[in-house]
Amino acid sequence: MQRTTTTSSPDAGLQFLDPARTPSRDATHFRRIIAAKKHVVDAEQDLARAVADARAAGESWTVIGAALGVSKQAAHKRFGHSSPC
C-alpha cells in the first residue's frame, strides 16, 4: 500500500520507504527536484512583488493581465487580495 503525504518537507514520505525493498540510489534527481521547487517558489514571490509594485505605481489590472497573458479579472483574482480594484 502506497501512502502519500501533503507536507512540503524535503524528507516527506521517506518514513514510508522500506530500506530492505528500496535500493540505494544517487540523490542527484532528488536534489534537482528540491532546487527546482525552490526556484518556482522564489519566482512566484518575485511575480507577486512585481504585480504589487505595478499596482502601487498605478498600473491597471488590464495592463497587468496583458503582461501575464490573462484577463484583467484573472489577474485581479490571483493577485488582487491586498489591492483594491
Short mmCIF file of C-alpha atoms in Angstrom, two decimals:
data_model
loop_
_atom_site.label_atom_id
_atom_site.label_comp_id
_atom_site.label_asym_id
_atom_site.label_seq_id
_atom_site.Cartn_x
_atom_site.Cartn_y
_atom_site.Cartn_z
CA MET A 1 0.00 0.00 0.00
CA GLN A 2 1.41 3.39 -1.04
CA ARG A 3 0.91 6.30 1.33
CA THR A 4 1.05 9.95 0.41
CA THR A 5 1.74 12.99 2.48
CA THR A 6 0.99 16.68 1.95
CA THR A 7 3.89 18.15 3.88
CA SER A 8 6.46 20.13 1.93
CA SER A 9 9.48 18.89 3.87
CA PRO A 10 12.27 17.51 1.67
CA ASP A 11 12.09 14.21 3.58
CA ALA A 12 8.29 13.96 3.39
CA GLY A 13 7.27 10.39 2.71
CA LEU A 14 10.70 8.93 3.39
CA GLN A 15 9.47 7.35 6.61
CA PHE A 16 7.29 5.07 4.48
CA LEU A 17 10.18 3.65 2.45
CA ASP A 18 11.34 0.18 3.42
CA PRO A 19 15.17 0.10 3.15
CA ALA A 20 15.04 -3.66 2.59
CA ARG A 21 12.87 -3.20 -0.51
CA THR A 22 14.16 0.18 -1.71
CA PRO A 23 17.58 0.07 -3.33
CA SER A 24 20.05 2.82 -2.54
CA ARG A 25 20.34 5.33 -5.37
CA ASP A 26 22.15 8.50 -6.26
CA ALA A 27 20.25 11.51 -4.85
CA THR A 28 21.02 13.77 -7.82
CA HIS A 29 17.46 13.83 -9.14
CA PHE A 30 16.01 14.25 -5.64
CA ARG A 31 18.23 17.30 -5.10
CA ARG A 32 17.35 18.74 -8.53
CA ILE A 33 13.64 18.47 -7.76
CA ILE A 34 14.09 20.25 -4.44
CA ALA A 35 16.14 23.01 -6.11
CA ALA A 36 13.60 23.42 -8.93
CA LYS A 37 10.74 23.65 -6.43
CA LYS A 38 12.64 26.40 -4.58
CA HIS A 39 13.10 28.28 -7.87
CA VAL A 40 9.35 28.06 -8.51
CA VAL A 41 8.56 29.41 -5.04
CA ASP A 42 11.09 32.24 -5.49
CA ALA A 43 9.68 33.08 -8.94
CA GLU A 44 6.11 33.16 -7.60
CA GLN A 45 7.20 35.56 -4.85
CA ASP A 46 9.02 37.74 -7.38
CA LEU A 47 5.95 37.81 -9.62
CA ALA A 48 3.69 38.79 -6.71
CA ARG A 49 6.10 41.62 -5.79
CA ALA A 50 6.22 42.80 -9.42
CA VAL A 51 2.43 42.91 -9.60
CA ALA A 52 2.18 44.71 -6.25
CA ASP A 53 4.79 47.24 -7.42
CA ALA A 54 2.89 47.75 -10.68
CA ARG A 55 -0.35 48.36 -8.79
CA ALA A 56 1.41 50.75 -6.41
CA ALA A 57 2.71 52.65 -9.45
CA GLY A 58 -0.85 52.97 -10.75
CA GLU A 59 -0.93 50.26 -13.41
CA SER A 60 -4.38 48.89 -14.20
CA TRP A 61 -5.47 45.28 -13.92
CA THR A 62 -5.91 45.39 -17.69
CA VAL A 63 -2.21 46.15 -18.21
CA ILE A 64 -1.15 43.60 -15.59
CA GLY A 65 -3.42 40.97 -17.10
CA ALA A 66 -1.97 41.67 -20.56
CA ALA A 67 1.56 41.25 -19.20
CA LEU A 68 0.54 37.92 -17.65
CA GLY A 69 -1.36 36.79 -20.73
CA VAL A 70 -4.66 36.59 -18.84
CA SER A 71 -7.76 38.72 -18.44
CA LYS A 72 -7.84 41.63 -16.02
CA GLN A 73 -10.34 39.62 -13.96
CA ALA A 74 -7.98 36.64 -13.76
CA ALA A 75 -5.07 38.90 -12.77
CA HIS A 76 -7.15 40.56 -10.07
CA LYS A 77 -8.45 37.24 -8.78
CA ARG A 78 -4.91 35.90 -8.42
CA PHE A 79 -3.12 39.00 -7.13
CA GLY A 80 -5.78 41.46 -6.00
CA HIS A 81 -6.23 40.18 -2.47
CA SER A 82 -4.26 43.06 -0.99
CA SER A 83 -5.09 45.76 -3.54
CA PRO A 84 -8.41 47.42 -4.30
CA CYS A 85 -9.76 47.02 -7.84
#
